[in-house]
Coordinates of C-alpha atoms in Angstrom, one line a residue:
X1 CA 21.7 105.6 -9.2
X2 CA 23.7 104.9 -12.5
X3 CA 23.9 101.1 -11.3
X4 CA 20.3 101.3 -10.5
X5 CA 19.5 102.6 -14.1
X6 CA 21.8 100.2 -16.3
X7 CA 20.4 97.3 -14.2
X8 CA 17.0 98.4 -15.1
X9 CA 17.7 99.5 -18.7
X10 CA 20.1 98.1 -20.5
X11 CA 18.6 94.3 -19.7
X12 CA 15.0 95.6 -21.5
X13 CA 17.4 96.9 -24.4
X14 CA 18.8 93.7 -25.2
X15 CA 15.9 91.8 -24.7
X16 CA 13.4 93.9 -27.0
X17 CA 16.5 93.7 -29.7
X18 CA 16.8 90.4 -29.1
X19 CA 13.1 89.6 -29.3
X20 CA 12.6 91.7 -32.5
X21 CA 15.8 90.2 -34.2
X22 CA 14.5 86.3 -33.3
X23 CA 10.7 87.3 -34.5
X24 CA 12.6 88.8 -37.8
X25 CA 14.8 86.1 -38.6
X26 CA 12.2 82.9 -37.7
X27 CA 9.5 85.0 -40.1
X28 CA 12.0 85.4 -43.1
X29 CA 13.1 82.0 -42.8
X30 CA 9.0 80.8 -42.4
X31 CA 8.8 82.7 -45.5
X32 CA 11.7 81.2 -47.4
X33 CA 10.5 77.5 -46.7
X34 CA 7.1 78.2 -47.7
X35 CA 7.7 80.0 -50.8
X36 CA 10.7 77.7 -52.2
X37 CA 8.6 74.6 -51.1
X38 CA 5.8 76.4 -53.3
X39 CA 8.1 77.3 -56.1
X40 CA 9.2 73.6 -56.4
X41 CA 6.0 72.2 -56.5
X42 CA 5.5 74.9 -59.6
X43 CA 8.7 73.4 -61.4
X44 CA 6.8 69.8 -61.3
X45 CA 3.9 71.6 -62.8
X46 CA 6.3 73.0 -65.3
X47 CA 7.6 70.0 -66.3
X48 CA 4.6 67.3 -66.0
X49 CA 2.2 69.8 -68.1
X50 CA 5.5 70.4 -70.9
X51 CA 5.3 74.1 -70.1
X52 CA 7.7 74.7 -72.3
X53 CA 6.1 73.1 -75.5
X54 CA 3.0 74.9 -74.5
X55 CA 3.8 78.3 -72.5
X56 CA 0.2 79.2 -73.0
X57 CA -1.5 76.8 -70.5
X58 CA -4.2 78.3 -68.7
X59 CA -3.5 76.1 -65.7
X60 CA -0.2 76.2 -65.1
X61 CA 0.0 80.2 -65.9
X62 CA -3.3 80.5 -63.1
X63 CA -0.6 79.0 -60.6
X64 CA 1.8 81.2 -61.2
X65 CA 0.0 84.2 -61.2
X66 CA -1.9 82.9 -58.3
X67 CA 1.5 82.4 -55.9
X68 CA 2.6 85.6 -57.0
X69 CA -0.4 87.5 -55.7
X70 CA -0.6 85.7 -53.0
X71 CA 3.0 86.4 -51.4
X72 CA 3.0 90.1 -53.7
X73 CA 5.8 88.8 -55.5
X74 CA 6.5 88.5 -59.2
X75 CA 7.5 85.1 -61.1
X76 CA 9.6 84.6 -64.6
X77 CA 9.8 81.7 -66.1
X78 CA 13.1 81.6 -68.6
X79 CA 13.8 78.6 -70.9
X80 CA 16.7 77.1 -71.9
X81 CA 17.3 79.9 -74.6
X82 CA 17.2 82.5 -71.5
X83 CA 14.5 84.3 -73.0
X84 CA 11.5 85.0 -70.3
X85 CA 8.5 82.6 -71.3
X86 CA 6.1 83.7 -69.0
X87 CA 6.5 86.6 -66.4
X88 CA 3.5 87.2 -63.9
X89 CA 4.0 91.2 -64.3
X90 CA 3.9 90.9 -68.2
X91 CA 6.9 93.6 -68.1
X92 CA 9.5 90.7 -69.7
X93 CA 7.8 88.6 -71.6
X94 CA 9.5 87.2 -74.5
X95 CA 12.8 89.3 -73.1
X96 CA 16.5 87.6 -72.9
X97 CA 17.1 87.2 -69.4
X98 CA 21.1 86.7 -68.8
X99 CA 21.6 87.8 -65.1
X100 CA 24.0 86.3 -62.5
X101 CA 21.2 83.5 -60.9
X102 CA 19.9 82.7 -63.9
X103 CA 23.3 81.5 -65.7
X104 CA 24.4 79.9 -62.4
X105 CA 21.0 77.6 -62.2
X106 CA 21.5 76.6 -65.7
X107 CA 25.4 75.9 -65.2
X108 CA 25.2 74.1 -61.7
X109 CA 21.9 72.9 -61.7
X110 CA 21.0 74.4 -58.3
X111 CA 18.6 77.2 -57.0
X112 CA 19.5 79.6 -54.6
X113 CA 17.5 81.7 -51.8
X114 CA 18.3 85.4 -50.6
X115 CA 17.2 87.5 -48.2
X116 CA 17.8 91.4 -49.3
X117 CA 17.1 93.3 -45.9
X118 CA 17.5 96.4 -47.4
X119 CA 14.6 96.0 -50.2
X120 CA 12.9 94.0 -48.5
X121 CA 12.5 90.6 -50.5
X122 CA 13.4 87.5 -50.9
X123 CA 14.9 86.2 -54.2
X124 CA 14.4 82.5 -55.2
X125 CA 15.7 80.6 -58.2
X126 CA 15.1 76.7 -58.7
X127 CA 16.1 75.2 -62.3
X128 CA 13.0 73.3 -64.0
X129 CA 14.6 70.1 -64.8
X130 CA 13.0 66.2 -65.1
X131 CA 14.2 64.0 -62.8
X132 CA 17.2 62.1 -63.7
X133 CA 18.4 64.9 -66.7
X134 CA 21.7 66.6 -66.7
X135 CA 20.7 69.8 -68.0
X136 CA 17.5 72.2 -67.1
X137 CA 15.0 72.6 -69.2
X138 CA 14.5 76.3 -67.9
X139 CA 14.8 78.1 -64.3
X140 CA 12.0 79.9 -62.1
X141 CA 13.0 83.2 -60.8
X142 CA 11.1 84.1 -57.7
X143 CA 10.4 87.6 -55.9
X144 CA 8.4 87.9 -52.7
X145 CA 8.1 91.1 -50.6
X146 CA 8.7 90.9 -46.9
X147 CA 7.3 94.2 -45.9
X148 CA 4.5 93.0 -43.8
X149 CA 7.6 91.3 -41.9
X150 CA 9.1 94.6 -42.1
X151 CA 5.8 96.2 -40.3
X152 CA 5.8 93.6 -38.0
X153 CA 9.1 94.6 -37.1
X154 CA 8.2 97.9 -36.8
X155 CA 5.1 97.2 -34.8
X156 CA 7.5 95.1 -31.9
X157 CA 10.2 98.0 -32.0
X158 CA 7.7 100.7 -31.3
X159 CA 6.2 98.8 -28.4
X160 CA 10.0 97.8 -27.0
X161 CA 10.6 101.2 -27.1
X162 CA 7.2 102.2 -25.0
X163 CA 8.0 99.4 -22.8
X164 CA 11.9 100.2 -22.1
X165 CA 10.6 103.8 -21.5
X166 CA 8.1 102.3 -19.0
X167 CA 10.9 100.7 -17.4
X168 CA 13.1 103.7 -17.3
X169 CA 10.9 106.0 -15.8
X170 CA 10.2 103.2 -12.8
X171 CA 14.1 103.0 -12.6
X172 CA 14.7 106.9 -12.0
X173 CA 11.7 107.2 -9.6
X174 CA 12.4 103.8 -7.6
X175 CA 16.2 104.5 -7.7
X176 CA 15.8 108.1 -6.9
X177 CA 14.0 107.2 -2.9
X178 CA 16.3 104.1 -2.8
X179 CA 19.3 106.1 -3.2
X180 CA 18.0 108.6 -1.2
X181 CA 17.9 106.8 1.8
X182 CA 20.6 104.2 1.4
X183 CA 23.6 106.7 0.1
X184 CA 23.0 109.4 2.9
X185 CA 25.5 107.8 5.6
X186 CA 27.9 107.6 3.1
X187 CA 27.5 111.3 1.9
X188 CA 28.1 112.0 5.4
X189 CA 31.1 110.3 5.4
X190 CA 32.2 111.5 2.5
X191 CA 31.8 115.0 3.3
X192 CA 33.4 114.2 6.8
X193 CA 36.3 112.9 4.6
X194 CA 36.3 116.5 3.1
X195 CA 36.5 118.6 6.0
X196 CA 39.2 116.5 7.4
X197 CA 41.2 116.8 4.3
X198 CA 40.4 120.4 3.3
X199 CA 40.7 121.5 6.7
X200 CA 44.3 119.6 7.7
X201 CA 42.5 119.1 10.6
X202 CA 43.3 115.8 12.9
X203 CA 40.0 115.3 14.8
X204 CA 38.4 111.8 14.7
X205 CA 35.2 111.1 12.3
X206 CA 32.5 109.0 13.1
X207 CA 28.9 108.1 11.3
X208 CA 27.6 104.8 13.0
X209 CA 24.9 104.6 10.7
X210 CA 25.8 101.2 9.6
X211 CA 28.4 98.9 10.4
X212 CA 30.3 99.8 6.8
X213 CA 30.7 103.5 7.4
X214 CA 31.6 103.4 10.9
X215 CA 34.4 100.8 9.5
X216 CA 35.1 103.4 6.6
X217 CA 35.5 106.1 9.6
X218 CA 37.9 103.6 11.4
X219 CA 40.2 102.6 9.0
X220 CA 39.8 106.7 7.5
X221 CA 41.0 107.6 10.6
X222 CA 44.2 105.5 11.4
X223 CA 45.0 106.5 7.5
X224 CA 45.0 110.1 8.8
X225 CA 46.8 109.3 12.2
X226 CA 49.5 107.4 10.2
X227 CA 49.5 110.0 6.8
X228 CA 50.1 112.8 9.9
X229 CA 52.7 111.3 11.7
X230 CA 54.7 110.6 8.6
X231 CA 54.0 114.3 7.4
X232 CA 55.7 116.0 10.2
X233 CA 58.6 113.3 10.4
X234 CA 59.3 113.3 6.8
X235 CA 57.6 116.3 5.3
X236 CA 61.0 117.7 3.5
X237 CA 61.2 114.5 1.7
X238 CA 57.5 113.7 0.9
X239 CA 57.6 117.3 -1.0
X240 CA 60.1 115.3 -3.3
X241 CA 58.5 112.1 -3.7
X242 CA 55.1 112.2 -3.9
X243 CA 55.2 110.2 -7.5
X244 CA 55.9 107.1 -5.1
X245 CA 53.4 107.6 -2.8
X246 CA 50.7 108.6 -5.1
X247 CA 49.8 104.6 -6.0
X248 CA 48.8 103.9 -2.4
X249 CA 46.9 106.6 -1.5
X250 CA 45.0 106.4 -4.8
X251 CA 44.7 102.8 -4.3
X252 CA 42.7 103.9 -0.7
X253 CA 40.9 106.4 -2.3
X254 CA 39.5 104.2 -5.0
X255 CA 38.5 101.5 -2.5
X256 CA 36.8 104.1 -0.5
X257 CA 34.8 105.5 -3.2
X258 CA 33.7 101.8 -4.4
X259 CA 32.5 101.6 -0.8
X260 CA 30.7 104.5 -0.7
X261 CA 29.2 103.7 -4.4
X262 CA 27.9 100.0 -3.5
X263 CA 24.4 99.6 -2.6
X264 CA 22.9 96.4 -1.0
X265 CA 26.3 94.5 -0.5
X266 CA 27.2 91.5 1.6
X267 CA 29.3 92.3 4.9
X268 CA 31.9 90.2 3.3
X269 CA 32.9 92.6 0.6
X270 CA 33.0 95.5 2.6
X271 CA 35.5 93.8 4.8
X272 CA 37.5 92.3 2.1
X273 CA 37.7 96.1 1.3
X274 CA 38.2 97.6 4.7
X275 CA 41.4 94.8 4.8
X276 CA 42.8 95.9 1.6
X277 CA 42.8 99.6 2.7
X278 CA 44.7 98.9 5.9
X279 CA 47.0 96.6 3.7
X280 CA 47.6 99.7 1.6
X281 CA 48.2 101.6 4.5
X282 CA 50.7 99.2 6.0
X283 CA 52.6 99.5 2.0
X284 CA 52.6 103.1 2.4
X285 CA 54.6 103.1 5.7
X286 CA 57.1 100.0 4.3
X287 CA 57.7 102.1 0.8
X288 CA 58.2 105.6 2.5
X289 CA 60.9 103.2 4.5
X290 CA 62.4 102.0 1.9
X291 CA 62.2 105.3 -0.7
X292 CA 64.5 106.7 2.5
X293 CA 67.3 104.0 1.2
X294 CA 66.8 103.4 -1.8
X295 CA 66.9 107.2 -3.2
X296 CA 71.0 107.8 -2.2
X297 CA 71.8 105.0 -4.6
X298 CA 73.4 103.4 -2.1
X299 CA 74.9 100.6 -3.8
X300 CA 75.5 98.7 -0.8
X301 CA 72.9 95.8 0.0
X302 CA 73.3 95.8 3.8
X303 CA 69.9 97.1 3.7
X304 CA 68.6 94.1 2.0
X305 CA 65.7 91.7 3.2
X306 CA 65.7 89.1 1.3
X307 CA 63.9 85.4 0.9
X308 CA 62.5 83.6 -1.5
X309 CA 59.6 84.6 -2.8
X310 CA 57.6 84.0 -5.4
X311 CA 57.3 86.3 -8.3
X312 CA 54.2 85.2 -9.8
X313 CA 52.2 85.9 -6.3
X314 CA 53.8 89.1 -6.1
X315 CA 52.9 90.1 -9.4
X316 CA 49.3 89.2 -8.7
X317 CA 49.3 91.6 -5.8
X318 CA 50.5 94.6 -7.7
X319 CA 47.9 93.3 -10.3
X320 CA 45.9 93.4 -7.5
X321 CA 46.6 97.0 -6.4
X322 CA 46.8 99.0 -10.4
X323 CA 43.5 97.6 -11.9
X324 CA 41.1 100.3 -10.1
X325 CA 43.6 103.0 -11.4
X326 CA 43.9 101.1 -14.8
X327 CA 40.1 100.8 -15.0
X328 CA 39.6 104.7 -14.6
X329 CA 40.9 105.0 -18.0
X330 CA 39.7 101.6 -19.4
X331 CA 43.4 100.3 -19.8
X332 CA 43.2 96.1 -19.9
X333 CA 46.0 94.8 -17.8
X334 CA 47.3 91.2 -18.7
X335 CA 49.5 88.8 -17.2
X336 CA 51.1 86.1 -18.8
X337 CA 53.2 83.9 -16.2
X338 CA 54.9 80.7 -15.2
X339 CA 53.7 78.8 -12.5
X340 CA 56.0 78.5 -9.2
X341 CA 59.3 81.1 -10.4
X342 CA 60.5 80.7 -6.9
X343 CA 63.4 83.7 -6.7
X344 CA 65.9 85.3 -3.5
X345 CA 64.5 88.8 -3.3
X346 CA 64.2 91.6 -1.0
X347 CA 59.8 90.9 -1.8
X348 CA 59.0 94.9 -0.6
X349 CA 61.8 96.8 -2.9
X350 CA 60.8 94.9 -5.9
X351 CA 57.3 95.1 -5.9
X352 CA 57.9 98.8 -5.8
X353 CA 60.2 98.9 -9.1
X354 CA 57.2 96.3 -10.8
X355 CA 54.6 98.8 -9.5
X356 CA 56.6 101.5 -10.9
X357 CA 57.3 99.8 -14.0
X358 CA 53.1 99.1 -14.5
X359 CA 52.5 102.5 -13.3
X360 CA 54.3 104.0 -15.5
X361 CA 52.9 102.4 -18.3
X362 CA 49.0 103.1 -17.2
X363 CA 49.9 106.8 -16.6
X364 CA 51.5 107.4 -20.0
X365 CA 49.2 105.2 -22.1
X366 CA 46.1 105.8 -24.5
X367 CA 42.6 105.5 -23.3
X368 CA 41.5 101.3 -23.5
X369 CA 45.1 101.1 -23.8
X370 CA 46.6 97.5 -22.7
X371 CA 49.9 96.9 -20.4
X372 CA 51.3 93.3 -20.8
X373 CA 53.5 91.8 -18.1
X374 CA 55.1 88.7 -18.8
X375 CA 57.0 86.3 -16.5
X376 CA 59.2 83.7 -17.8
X377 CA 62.6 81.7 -16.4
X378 CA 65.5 79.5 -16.7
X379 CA 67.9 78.0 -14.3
X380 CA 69.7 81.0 -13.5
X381 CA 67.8 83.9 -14.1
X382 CA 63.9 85.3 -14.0
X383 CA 62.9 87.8 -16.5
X384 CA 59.7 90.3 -16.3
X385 CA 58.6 92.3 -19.7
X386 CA 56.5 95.3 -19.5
X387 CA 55.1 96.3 -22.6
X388 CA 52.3 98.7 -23.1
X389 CA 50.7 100.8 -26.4
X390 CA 51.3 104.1 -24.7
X391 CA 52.5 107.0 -26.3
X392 CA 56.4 106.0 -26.1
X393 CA 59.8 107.8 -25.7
X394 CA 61.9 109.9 -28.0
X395 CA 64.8 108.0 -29.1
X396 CA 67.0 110.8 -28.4
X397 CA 65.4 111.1 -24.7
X398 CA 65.9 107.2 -23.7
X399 CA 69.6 107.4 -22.3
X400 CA 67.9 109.7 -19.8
X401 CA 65.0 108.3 -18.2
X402 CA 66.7 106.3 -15.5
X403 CA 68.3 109.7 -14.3
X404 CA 66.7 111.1 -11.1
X405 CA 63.7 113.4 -11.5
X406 CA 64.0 113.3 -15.2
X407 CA 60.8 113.8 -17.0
X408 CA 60.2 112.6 -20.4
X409 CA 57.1 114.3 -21.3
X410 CA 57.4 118.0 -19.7
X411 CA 54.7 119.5 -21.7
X412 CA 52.1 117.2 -20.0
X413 CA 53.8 117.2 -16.5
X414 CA 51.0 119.5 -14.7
X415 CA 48.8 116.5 -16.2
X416 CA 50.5 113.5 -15.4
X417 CA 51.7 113.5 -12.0
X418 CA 55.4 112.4 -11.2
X419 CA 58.6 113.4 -10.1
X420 CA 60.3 111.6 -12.0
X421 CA 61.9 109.3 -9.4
X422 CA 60.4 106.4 -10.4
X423 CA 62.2 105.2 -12.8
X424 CA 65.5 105.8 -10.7
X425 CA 64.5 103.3 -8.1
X426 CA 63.7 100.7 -10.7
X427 CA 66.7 101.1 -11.8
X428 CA 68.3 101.3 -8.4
X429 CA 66.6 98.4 -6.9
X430 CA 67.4 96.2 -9.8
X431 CA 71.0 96.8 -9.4
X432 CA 70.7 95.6 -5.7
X433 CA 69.8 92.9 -6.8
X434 CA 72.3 92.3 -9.4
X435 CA 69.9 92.3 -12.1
X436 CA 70.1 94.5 -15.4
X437 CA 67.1 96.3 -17.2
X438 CA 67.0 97.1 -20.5
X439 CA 64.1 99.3 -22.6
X440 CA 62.9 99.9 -25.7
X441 CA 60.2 102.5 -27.5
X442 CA 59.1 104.0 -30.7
X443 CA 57.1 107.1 -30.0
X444 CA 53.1 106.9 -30.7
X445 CA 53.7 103.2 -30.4
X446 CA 54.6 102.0 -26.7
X447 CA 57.7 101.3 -24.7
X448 CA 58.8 97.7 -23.4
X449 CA 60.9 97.4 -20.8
X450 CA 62.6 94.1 -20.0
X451 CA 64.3 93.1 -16.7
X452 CA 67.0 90.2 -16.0
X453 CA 67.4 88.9 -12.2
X454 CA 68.9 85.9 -10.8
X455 CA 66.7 83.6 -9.2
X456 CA 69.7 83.1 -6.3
X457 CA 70.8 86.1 -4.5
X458 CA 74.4 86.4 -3.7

């Protein structure tokens, strides 16, 4: 429905403010030409008739006061003297004029024309000068209201505003029916979803209405076949680690809600979805795996699977994987990489200390924060920065962040999930492979953390 309505919407927004600015702009600027092109024809008036020698011409003063009522403006004339000759309101007349415009015509020999929104007007000044002479003889000061431009205005914004309502309430009815019928299979399976979860019940779900859902069903229920069987084999340690399985499972659960908000989309997508949820699944069973290992701080690396592997392709992934959590909180991520850093690594353990790493810096960031990752090497080693504008560590707290279940922030820890073994098995599975990690952070300002890994493992 929300799509439905910004579609609708927010298109006829910028169109009647585009539309009004363009009618706005090409009418001041119509207004500008004409006038100036009028004023200058005046200032050959001016100087063919010897205005100055004779200020009481009948002729010349009939122009002037006739372009002034005619664009409901006002006109001075000021000689070389600066005192005001002629001035179509009679309210200066024989006045010293020694404003800004006028000093700067005289000096540079060169009008100027403004447009003052606020007061609607435009201001023209054009020095009164024979053609060929170095000095002016006098200058032309011009003011022309714009406020039928400014009722035009007006008169368009009013009607956008009738229009965009129009379109709004054809939006809410139209995408109130569509909705309707197109969302209930999902809300089906969504509150099948419920019942499983609430209930810790293992039965199968099923809504065939449409291809998607009964693929939503499928790949819901092998997540709960596989999320069950790892429960009751592992359920002491799961209590303990659920910080490491949390990115996974929210991973899945923000796919399936995108699924079950999209409207009219192409088979395609959903199963470029469905793929990525059983890919997620697949990562949750390889991490819990490897969180077994990992977690003693074994130091020995008999358990290591290594090949070469590229680190930019693996960033990508967990790039891949964050930005639906990032975007909840409108954090930018940003990658800056080289191309092929070819490296010996153990591919799984290391994207989980990167996803940590990233993780860690979404969770404990400001809203539209930014996380940076960088990627950069030489012949011997790669390196990977993680920087972010988060809310940073207390100096006196660094020394202990890599220590197991260590949380930095404990007044916020019933609102930022954690158990504060992430950071261990960074640090853990950077040691395997004989890498170092270093960090810095200045609280209120963000924390970079900067990792060192040989591109040959040995």
């Amino acid at each position: 429905m929300l799509i439905l309505i910004l579609i609708g919407i927010v298109p006829s927004m910028i169109t009647a403010y585009l539309v009004v600015r363009s009618y706005e702009e090409r009418a001041v600027s119509l207004r500008m030409v004409n006038v100036r092109n009028q004023c200058e024809i005046l200032c050959n008036s001016l100087v063919a008739e010897q205005y100055f020698s004779n200020p009481g011409s009948e002729v010349i003063n009939s122009q002037l006061n006739l372009l002034s009522n005619i664009y409901s403006g006002r006109i001075l004339i000021v000689d070389s003297d600066f005192r005001v000759v002629h001035d179509t309101f009679d309210l200066d007349t024989g006045r010293t004029s020694v404003t800004r415009e006028v000093i700067t015509c005289f000096r540079d020999m060169r009008g100027e024309t403004l447009y003052d929104s606020r007061n609607a007007y435009i201001e023209i000044t054009l020095p009164i000068t024979e053609k060929g002479a170095d000095h002016a003889d006098g200058v032309l000061l011009a003011s022309v209201s714009t406020n039928e431009i400014v009722q035009g205005v007006r008169l368009l914004e009013n009607r956008g505003v009738t229009v965009i309502a129009a379109v709004s309430l054809l939006v809410l009815i139209g995408g109130y029916f569509l909705a309707g019928f197109l969302v209930k299979p999902f809300l089906r399976v969504t509150r099948a979803i419920e019942d499983v979860t609430d209930g810790m019940e293992s039965e199968a779900i099923s809504v065939p209405d449409y291809t998607e859902t009964q693929q939503i069903t499928d790949a819901f229920n092998q997540m709960l076949a596989r999320v069950s069987a790892m429960d009751n084999s592992r359920q002491e340690f799961v209590s303990n680690v659920s910080h490491e399985l949390k990115t996974p499972l929210t991973s899945m659960k923000v796919l399936a809600d995108s699924l079950n908000s999209m409207e009219n989309v192409p088979v395609e997508i959903y199963r470029d979805f469905m793929q990525d949820i059983t890919s997620e699944i697949d990562r949750e069973n390889s991490i819990i795996t490897d969180l077994l290992s990992m977690v003693r701080l074994d130091k020995k690396a008999g358990n290591m699977h290594v090949e070469k592997t590229e680190i930019g392709e693996l960033l990508e992934d967990i790039f891949r994987r964050l930005r639906p959590i990032a975007a909840k909180r409108s954090i930018e991520l940003m990658l800056e990489k080289e191309d092929a850093v070819m490296a010996e690594v153990d591919a799984t353990k290391l994207a989980l200390a990167f996803t940590n790493l990233i993780e860690n810096g979404i969770k404990y960031n400001i809203e539209e924060g930014w996380v940076r990752v960088s990627l950069t090497s030489d012949r011997k080693y790669f390196y990977v920065d993680v920087e972010d504008c988060g809310i940073g560590i207390p100096e006196s707290q660094i020394e202990h962040i890599f220590e197991r279940f260590y949380r930095v922030d404990k007044s916020h820890s019933t609102e930022i999930e954690g158990t504060g073994l992430g950071l261990a098995i960074v640090r853990q599975t950077i040691a395997l492979h004989h890498g170092v990690i270093r960090v810095s952070s200045k609280e209120k300002e963000g924390t970079l953390f900067q990792v060192r890994i040989p591109l040959k493992y040995e």
